[in-house]
XYZ file of C-alpha atoms in Angstrom:
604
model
C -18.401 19.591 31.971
C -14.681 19.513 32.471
C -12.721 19.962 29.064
C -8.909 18.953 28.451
C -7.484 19.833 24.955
C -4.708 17.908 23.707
C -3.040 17.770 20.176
C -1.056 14.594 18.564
C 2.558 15.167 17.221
C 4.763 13.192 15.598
C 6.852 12.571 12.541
C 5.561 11.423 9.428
C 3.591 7.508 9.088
C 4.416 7.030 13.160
C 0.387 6.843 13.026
C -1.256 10.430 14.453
C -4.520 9.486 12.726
C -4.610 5.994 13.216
C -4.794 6.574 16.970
C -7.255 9.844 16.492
C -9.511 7.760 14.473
C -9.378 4.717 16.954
C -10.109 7.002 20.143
C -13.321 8.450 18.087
C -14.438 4.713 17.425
C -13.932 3.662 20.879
C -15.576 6.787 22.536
C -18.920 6.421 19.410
C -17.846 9.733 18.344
C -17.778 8.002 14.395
C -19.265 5.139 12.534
C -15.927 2.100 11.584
C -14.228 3.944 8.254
C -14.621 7.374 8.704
C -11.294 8.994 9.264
C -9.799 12.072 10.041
C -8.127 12.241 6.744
C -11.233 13.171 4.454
C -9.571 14.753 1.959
C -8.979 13.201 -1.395
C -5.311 14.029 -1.664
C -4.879 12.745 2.141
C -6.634 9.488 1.356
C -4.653 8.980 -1.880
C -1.124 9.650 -0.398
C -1.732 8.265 3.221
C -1.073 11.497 5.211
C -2.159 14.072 7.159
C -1.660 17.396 5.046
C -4.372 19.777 7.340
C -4.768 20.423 10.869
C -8.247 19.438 12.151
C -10.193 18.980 14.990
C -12.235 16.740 16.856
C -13.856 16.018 20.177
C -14.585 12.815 22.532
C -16.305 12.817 25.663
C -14.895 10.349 28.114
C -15.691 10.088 31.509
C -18.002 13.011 31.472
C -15.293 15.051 30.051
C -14.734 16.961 26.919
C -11.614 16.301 25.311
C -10.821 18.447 21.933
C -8.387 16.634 19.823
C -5.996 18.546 17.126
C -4.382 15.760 14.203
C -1.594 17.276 13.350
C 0.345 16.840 9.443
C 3.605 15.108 10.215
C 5.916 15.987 7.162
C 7.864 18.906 7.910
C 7.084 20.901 4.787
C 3.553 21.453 6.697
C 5.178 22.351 9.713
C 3.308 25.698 9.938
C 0.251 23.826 10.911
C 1.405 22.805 13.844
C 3.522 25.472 14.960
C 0.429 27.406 15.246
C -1.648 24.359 16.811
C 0.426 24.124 19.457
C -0.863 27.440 20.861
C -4.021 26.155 21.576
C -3.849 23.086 23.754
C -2.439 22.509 27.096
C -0.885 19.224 26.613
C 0.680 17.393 23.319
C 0.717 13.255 22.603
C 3.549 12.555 21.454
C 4.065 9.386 19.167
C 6.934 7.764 18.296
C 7.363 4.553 16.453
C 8.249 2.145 17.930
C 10.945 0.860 15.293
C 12.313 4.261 13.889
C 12.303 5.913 16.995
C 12.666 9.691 16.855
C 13.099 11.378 13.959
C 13.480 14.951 12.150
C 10.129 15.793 12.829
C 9.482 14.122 16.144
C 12.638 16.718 17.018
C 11.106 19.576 15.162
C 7.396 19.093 17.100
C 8.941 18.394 20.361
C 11.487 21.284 20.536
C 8.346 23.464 19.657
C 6.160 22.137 22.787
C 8.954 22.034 24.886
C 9.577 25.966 24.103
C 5.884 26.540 25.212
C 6.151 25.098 28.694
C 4.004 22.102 27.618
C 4.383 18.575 29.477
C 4.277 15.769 26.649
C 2.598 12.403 27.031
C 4.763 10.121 25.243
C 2.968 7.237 23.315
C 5.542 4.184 21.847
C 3.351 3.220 19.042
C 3.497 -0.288 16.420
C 4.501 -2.020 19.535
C 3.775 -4.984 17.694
C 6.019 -3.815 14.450
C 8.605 -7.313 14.146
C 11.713 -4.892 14.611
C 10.245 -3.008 17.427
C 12.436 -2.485 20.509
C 9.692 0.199 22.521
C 12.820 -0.217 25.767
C 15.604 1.612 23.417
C 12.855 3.898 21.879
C 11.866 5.110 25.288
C 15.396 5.836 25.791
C 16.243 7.329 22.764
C 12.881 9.769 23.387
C 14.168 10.467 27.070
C 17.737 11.648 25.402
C 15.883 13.955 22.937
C 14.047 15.506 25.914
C 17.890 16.323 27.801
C 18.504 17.262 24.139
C 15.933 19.860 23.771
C 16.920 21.472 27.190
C 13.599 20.192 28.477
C 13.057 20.867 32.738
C 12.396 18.745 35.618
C 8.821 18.656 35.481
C 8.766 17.572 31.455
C 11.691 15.134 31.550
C 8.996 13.351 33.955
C 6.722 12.243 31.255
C 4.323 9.321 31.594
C 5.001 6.630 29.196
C 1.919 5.102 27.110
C 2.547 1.713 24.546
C -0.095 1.627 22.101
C -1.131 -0.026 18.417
C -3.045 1.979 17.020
C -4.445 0.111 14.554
C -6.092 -2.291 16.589
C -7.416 0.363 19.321
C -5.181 -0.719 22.417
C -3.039 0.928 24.919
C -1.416 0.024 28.006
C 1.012 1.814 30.658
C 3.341 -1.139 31.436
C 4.699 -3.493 28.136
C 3.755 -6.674 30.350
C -0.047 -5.353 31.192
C -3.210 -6.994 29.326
C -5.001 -4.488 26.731
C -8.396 -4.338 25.814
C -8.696 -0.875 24.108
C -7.086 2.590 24.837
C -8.679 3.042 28.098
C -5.406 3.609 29.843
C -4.323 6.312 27.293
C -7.541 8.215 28.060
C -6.628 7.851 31.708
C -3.184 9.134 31.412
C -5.047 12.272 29.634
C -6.912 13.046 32.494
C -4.595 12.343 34.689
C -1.838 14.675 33.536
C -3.737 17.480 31.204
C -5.116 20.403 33.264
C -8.274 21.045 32.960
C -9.145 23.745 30.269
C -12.686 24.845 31.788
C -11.990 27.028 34.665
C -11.886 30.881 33.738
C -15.320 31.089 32.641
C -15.884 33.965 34.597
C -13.444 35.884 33.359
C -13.488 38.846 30.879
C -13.789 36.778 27.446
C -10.342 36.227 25.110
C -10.028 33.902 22.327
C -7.190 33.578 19.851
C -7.590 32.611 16.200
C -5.117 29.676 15.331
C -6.477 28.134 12.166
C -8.797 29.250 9.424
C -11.960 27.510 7.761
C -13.821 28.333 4.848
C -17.988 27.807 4.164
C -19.639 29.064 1.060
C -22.332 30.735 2.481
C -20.355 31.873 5.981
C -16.880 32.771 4.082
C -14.107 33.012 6.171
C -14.182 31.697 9.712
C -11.986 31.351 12.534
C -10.994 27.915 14.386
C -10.478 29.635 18.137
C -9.292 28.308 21.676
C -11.342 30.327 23.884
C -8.872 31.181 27.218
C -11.277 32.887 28.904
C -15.056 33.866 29.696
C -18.229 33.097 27.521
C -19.470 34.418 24.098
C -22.791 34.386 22.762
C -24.279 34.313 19.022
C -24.667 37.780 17.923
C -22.638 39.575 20.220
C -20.425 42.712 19.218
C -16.664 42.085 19.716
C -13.279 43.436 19.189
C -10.328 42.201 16.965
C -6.628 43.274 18.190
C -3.691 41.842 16.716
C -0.173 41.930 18.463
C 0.473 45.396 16.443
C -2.210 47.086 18.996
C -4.373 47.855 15.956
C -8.185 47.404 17.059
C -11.533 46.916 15.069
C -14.984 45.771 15.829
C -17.335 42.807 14.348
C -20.324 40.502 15.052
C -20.304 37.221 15.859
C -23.017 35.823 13.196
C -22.381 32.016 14.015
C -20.567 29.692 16.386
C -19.841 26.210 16.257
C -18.274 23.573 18.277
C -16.560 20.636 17.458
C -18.482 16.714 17.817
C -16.338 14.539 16.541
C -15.526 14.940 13.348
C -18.452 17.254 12.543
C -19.366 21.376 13.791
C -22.386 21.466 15.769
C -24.459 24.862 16.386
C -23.607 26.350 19.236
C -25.358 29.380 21.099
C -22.672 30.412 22.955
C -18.498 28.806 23.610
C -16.947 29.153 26.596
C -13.722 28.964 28.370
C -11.111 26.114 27.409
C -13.419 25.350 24.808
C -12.335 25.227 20.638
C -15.269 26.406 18.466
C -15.289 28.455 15.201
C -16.762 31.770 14.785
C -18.190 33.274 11.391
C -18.847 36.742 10.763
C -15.668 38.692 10.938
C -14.141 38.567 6.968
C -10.825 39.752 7.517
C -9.571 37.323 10.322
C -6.442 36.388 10.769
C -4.202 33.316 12.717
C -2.727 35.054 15.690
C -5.584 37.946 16.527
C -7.464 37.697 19.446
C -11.069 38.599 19.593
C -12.182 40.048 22.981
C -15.472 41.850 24.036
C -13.825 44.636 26.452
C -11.328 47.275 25.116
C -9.105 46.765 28.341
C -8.475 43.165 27.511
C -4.968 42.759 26.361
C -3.938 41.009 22.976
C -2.649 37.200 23.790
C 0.953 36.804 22.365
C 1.062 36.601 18.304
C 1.819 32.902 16.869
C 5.112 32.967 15.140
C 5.424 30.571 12.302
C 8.784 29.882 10.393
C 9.496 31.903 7.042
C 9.191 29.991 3.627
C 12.217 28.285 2.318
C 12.196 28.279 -1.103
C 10.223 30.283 -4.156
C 9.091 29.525 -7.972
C 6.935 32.102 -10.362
C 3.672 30.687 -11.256
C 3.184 31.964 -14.848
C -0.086 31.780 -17.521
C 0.603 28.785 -19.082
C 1.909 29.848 -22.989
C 3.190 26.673 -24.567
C 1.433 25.211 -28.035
C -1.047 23.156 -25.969
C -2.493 26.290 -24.109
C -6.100 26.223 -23.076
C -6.736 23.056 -24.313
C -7.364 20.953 -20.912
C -7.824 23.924 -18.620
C -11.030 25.573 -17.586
C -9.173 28.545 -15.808
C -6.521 29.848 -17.511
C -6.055 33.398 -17.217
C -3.625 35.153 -15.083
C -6.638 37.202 -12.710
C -8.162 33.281 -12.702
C -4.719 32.111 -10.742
C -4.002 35.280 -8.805
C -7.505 35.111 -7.526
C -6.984 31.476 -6.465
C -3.671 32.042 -4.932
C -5.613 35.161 -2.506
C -8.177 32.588 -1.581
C -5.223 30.025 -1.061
C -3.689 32.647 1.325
C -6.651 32.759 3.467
C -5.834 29.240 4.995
C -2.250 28.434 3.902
C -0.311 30.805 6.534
C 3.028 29.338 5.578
C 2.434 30.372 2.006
C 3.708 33.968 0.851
C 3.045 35.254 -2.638
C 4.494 38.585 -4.111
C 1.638 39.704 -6.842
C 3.861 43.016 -7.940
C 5.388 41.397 -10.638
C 4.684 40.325 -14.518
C 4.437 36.716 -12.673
C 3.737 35.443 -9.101
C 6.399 34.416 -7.267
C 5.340 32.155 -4.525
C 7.157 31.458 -1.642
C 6.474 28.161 0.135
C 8.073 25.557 3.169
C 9.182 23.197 0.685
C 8.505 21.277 -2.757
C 5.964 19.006 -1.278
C 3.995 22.099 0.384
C 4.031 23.410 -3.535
C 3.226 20.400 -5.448
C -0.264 20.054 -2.754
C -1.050 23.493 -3.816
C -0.662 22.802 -7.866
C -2.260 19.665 -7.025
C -5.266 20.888 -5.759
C -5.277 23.699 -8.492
C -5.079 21.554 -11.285
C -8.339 19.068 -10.130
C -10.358 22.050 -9.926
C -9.427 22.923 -13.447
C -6.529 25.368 -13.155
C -4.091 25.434 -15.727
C -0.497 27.700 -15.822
C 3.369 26.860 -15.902
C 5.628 27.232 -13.109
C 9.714 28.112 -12.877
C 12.342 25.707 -11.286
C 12.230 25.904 -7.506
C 14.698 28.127 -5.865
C 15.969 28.794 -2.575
C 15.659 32.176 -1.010
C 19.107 33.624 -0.097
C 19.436 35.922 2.238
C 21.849 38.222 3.296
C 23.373 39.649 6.339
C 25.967 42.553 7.256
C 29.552 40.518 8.145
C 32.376 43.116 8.668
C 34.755 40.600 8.601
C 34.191 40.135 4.878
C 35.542 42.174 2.145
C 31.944 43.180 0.726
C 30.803 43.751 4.343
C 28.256 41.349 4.121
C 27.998 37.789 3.617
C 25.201 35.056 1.845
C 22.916 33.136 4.120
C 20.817 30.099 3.015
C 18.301 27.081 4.602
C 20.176 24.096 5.519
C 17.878 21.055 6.499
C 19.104 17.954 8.910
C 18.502 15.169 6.757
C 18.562 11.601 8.410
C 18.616 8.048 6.149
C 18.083 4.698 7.147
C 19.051 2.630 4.148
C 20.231 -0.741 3.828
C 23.885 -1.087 4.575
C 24.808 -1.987 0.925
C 23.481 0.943 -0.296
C 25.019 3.267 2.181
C 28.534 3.907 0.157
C 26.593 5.514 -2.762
C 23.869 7.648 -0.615
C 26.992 9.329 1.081
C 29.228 10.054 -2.465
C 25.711 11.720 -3.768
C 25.323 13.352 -0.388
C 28.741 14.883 -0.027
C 28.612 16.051 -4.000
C 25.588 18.192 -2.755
C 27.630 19.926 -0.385
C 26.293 17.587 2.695
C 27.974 16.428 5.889
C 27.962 13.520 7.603
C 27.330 14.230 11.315
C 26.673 10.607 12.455
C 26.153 7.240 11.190
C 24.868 4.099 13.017
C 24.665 0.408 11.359
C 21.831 -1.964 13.023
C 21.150 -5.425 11.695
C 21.943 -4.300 7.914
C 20.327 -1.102 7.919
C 22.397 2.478 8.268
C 21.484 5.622 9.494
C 23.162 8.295 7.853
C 22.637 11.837 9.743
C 23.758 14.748 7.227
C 23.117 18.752 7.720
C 22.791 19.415 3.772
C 21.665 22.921 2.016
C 18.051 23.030 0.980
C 19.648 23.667 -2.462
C 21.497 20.842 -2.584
C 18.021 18.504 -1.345
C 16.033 19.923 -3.878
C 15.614 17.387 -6.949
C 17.016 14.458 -4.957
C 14.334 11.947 -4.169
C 13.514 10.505 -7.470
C 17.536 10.009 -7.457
C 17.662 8.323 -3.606
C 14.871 5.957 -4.477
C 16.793 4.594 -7.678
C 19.874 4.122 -5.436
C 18.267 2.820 -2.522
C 16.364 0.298 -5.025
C 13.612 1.698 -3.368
C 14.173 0.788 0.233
C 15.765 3.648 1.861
C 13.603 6.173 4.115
C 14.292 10.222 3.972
C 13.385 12.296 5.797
C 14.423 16.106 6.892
C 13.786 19.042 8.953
C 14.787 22.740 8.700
C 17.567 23.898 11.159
C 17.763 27.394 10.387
C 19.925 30.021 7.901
C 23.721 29.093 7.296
C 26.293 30.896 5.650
C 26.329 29.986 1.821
C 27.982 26.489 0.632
C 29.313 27.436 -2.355
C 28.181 26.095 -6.095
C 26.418 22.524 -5.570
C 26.383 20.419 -9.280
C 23.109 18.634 -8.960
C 22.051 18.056 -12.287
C 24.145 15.454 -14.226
C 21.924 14.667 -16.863
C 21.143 17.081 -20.176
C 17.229 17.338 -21.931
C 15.979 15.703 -24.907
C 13.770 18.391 -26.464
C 11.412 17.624 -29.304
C 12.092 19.711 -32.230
C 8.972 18.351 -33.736
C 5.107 18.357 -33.409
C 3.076 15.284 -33.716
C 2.415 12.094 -31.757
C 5.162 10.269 -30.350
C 6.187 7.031 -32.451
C 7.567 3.708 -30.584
C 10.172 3.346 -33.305
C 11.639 6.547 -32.452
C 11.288 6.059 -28.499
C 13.009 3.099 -29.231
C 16.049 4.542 -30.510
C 15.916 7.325 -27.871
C 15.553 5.358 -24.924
C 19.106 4.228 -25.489
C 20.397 7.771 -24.792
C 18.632 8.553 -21.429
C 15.270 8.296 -19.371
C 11.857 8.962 -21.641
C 9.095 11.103 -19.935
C 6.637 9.643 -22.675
C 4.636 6.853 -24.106
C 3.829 6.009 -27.578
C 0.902 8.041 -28.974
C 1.841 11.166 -26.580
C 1.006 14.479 -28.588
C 4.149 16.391 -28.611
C 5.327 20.221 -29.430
C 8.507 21.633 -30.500
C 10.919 22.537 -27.478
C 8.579 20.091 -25.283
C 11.296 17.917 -22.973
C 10.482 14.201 -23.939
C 13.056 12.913 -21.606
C 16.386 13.098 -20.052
C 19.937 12.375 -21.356
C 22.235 10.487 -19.658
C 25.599 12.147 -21.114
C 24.346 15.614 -20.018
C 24.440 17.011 -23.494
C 21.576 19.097 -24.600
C 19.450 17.134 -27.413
C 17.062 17.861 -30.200
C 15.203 14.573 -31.089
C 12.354 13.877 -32.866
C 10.030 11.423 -31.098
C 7.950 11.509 -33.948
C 9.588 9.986 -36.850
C 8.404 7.094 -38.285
C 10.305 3.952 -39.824
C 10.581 3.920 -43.552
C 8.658 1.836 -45.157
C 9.735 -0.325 -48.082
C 8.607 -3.698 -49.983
C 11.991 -5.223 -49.491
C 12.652 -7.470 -47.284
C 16.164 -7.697 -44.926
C 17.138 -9.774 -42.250
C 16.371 -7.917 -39.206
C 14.291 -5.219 -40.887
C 11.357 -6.773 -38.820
C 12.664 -7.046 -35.289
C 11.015 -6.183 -32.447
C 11.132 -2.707 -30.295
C 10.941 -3.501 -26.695
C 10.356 -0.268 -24.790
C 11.540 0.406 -20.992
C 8.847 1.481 -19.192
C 8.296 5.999 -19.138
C 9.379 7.671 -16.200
C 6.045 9.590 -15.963
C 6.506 12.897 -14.900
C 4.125 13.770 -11.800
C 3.897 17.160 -10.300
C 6.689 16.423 -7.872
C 8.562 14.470 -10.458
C 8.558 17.586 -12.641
C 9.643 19.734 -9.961
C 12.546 17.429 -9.327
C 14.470 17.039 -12.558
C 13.422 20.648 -14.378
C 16.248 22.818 -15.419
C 16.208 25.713 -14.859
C 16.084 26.876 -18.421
C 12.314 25.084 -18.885
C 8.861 25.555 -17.104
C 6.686 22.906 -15.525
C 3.794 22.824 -17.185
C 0.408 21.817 -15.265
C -3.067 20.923 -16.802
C -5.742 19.288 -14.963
C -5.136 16.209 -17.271
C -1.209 16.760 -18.092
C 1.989 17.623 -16.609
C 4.837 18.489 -18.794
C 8.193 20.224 -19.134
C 9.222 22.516 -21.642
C 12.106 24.666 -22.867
C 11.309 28.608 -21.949
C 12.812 29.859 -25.186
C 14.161 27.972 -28.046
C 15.459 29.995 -30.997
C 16.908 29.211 -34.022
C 20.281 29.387 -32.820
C 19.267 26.512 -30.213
C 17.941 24.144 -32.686
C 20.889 24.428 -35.177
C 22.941 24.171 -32.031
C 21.179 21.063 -30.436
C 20.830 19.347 -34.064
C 24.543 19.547 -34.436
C 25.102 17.923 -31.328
C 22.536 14.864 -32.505
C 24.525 14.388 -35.696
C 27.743 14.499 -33.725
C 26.475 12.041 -31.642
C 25.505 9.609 -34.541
């Protein structure tokens, strides 16, 4: 049986798994409602946060399938993906058009000499205009420096959601026939060095409780049977041996037994414990390594820290500092664009971006994990500059960030921008809406979504891509807003909310449990406060005109993991429980409280 293996890239919500989970339906691969995103955190946030795989047969052909995440703070996952297949889909709505990612993916394929099958998808979307997309896509290709052979791509319009594809915008559509034409058509076939000496490359990571570790390969050449002895050599030259103890190929969504893979195929093998993404495994010692999979450093770090505060231990089931390290080793088994230094009295954890770190806490905390983490920094780097007086100069990530907000909300999107130390480099109005194009410092993103959505009344779209190390921008002023700290313990009161909901954003609801130097909110003036959320109203058996009135409370901005990671100081900790997530001041002395109650009385 022939097999082609293709992956799907695109940017964010353009609809990757829609499509993946329509070609398994169409081909009886899965039952209607099972989709590719399984994972609870997937499901709940609608996007694709792993790499996985899947298989159809069409036609008697095997075609392996990789769904690829589309937000670029998992763009690891398909750096590393792209190694392994010999063509790429790539989708594009067909209202947006290209964005960061859909740069970021193609650029990547295009550097690996692949030939992209372009798919216009949501050609049914009310503002689609699939004629100006295909254009747009056909300019990112001269872009992207891509040659002869890949700026003549084959065109595909598709929804998704209803199963249907067609070549030409004017042709009938049934279901995505034509798209699995076009694949065969234009993907070479996979299946044809079966005969050679056997080389597979490890490109993802799995785990099974009973198996441990295994590795998701794309076998490039001969055939390798259960049991067999094998050799390991990474792109150092360093060689060991193993056992293959089990092999599996892909069906659909599930891993089948398999006695032996063969070339072109993608299967996972068990029994070698210290795998790793990049090695290849090979059964003759003259077989040469396959090139090592590079995958972009980390862009920014926080220390994750035993949680210490007054609530400690209560909610958590592991709490201990070997109980997180030993989590964060398992986490590095799978998460390649995770780094974590364990040398220190902390862990400082180095990660793609704060949505790649809040998954991570996310997941820790529903298993029962509890600790405290620092305010997310960037990592600076620097770099010998003889034109400098110091001889060297400051480098740090700078992301492209492009907006698409409505054109009344434009003016106050670029002030914010520019007082993070972005610049414009283009900007485009279409039937009210405005895209903004910025190249911004990571440092100056950090902490601004919650902000964008309150400007953009919620109907602005963000999205960004890392571009690489620039020279330093200088001090960005991000934070405009001070902390109201509790300098009491109790349960909050609505009286007192009341009264402090006039002076900023609450984090908290009547009847929260607080602690002293626990942040119950945010100030708007800036100005550090001390507040007690826990006082009551006094109580007397007079009666006064307007003694009785009613508190009307604004709704709490509750702080989520992200939330938390986006307005902390850098003076307090997030802290994360598998039921709570709160922030806290690191240190709060006695010089701090007489300091901070002052500033309450002065502001009476």
């Amino acid at each position: 049986m022939d097999i082609r293996n293709i992956a799907i890239i695109a940017h964010v919500d353009h609809g990757k798994t829609t499509l993946t989970d329509a070609l398994m339906r169409q081909t009886g691969m899965v039952a209607e409602g099972v989709s590719m995103d399984s994972n609870a955190l997937e499901q709940e946030r609608g996007i694709t946060i792993y790499s996985k795989n899947t298989s159809i047969f069409y036609k008697d052909t095997k075609i392996n399938i990789v769904d690829t995440p589309g937000h670029a703070d998992f763009g690891s996952e398909v750096e590393r993906v792209l190694r392994s297949i010999d063509s790429v889909l790539l989708l594009v709505d067909a209202q947006e058009g290209p964005m960061p990612q859909t740069r970021f993916v193609l650029k990547k394929s295009l550097e690996l000499g692949l030939k992209p099958i372009v798919v216009i998808n949501k050609i049914d979307k009310p503002g689609g205009n699939p004629d100006k997309v295909h254009e747009e896509v056909l300019e990112l290709f001269l872009e992207l420096g891509a040659n002869d052979a890949q700026l003549d791509f084959t065109t595909v319009y598709a929804i998704g959601r209803q199963g249907i594809a067609k070549r030409l915008l004017t042709d009938d559509a049934k279901d995505l026939s034509p798209l699995l034409d076009v694949v065969l058509e234009q993907v070479p076939v996979a299946s044809t060095k079966s005969t050679e000496p056997f080389a597979a490359q490890v490109f993802n990571l799995g785990y099974d409780n009973f198996l441990g570790r295994m590795a998701v390969v794309r076998v490039y050449g001969g055939t390798i049977a259960s049991g067999a002895q094998i050799l390991v050599k990474n792109a150092q030259g360093d060689t060991r041996t193993g056992k293959i103890t089990k092999l599996f190929t892909f069906e659909g969504i599930a891993r089948k037994d398999s006695s032996e893979i063969t070339a072109g195929d993608i299967g996972m093998i068990a029994g070698i414990p210290d795998i790793y993404i990049g090695e290849t495994i090979v059964d003759s010692e003259s077989t040469m390594p396959l090139p090592s999979i590079h995958i972009d450093e980390p862009t920014i770090s926080l220390n994750f820290l035993v949680n210490d505060s007054p609530f400690a231990g209560r909610e958590g089931k592991f709490v201990t500092g070997r109980q997180i390290r030993e989590r964060l080793e398992k986490e590095l088994e799978i998460n390649v664009g995770l780094k974590v230094d364990f040398s220190g009295e902390h862990y400082k954890v180095y990660g793609r971006g704060e949505l790649h770190i809040a998954i991570l806490l996310e997941n820790m905390r529903r298993e029962g994990y509890e600790l405290q983490v620092s305010q997310p920094q960037v990592i600076i780097k620097t770099e010998s500059d003889p034109s400098t007086p110091l001889g060297t100069r400051k480098l740090e990530p700078f992301e492209e960030l492009i907006i698409d907000v409505p054109s009344i909300s434009s003016g106050v999107v670029i002030e914010k921008i520019n007082k993070r130390r972005g610049v414009m480099k283009d900007m485009r109005d279409k039937d009210g809406i405005t895209r903004l194009v910025f190249e911004i410092p990571t440092r100056g993103l950090l902490g601004y979504r919650g902000q964008f959505v309150v400007d953009t009344k919620g109907e602005g779209i963000m999205s960004s891509r890392v571009i690489g190390f620039h020279p330093y921008a200088g001090e960005v002023k991000k934070r405009e807003a001070g902390s109201m700290t509790s300098m009491a313990a109790g349960k909050a009161l609505g009286f007192a909310l009341g009264n402090l909901q006039e002076r900023g954003t609450l984090y908290i609801e009547p009847g929260t449990e607080v602690y002293e130097g626990m942040v119950v909110g945010d100030s708007i003036k800036g100005e550090e406060l001390a507040v007690n959320p826990t006082k009551g109203k006094q109580l007397t058996n007079m009666r006064a005109s307007g003694s009785d009135e009613t508190i009307y409370l604004k709704p709490a901005y509750i702080l989520s993991i992200e939330r938390g990671l986006e307005t902390m100081a850098d003076d307090e900790y997030l802290e994360i429980t598998p039921k709570s997530v709160r922030l806290r001041k690191k240190h709060l002395t006695e010089t701090d409280r007489a300091k901070a109650a002052r500033k309450t009385e002065d502001a009476h």
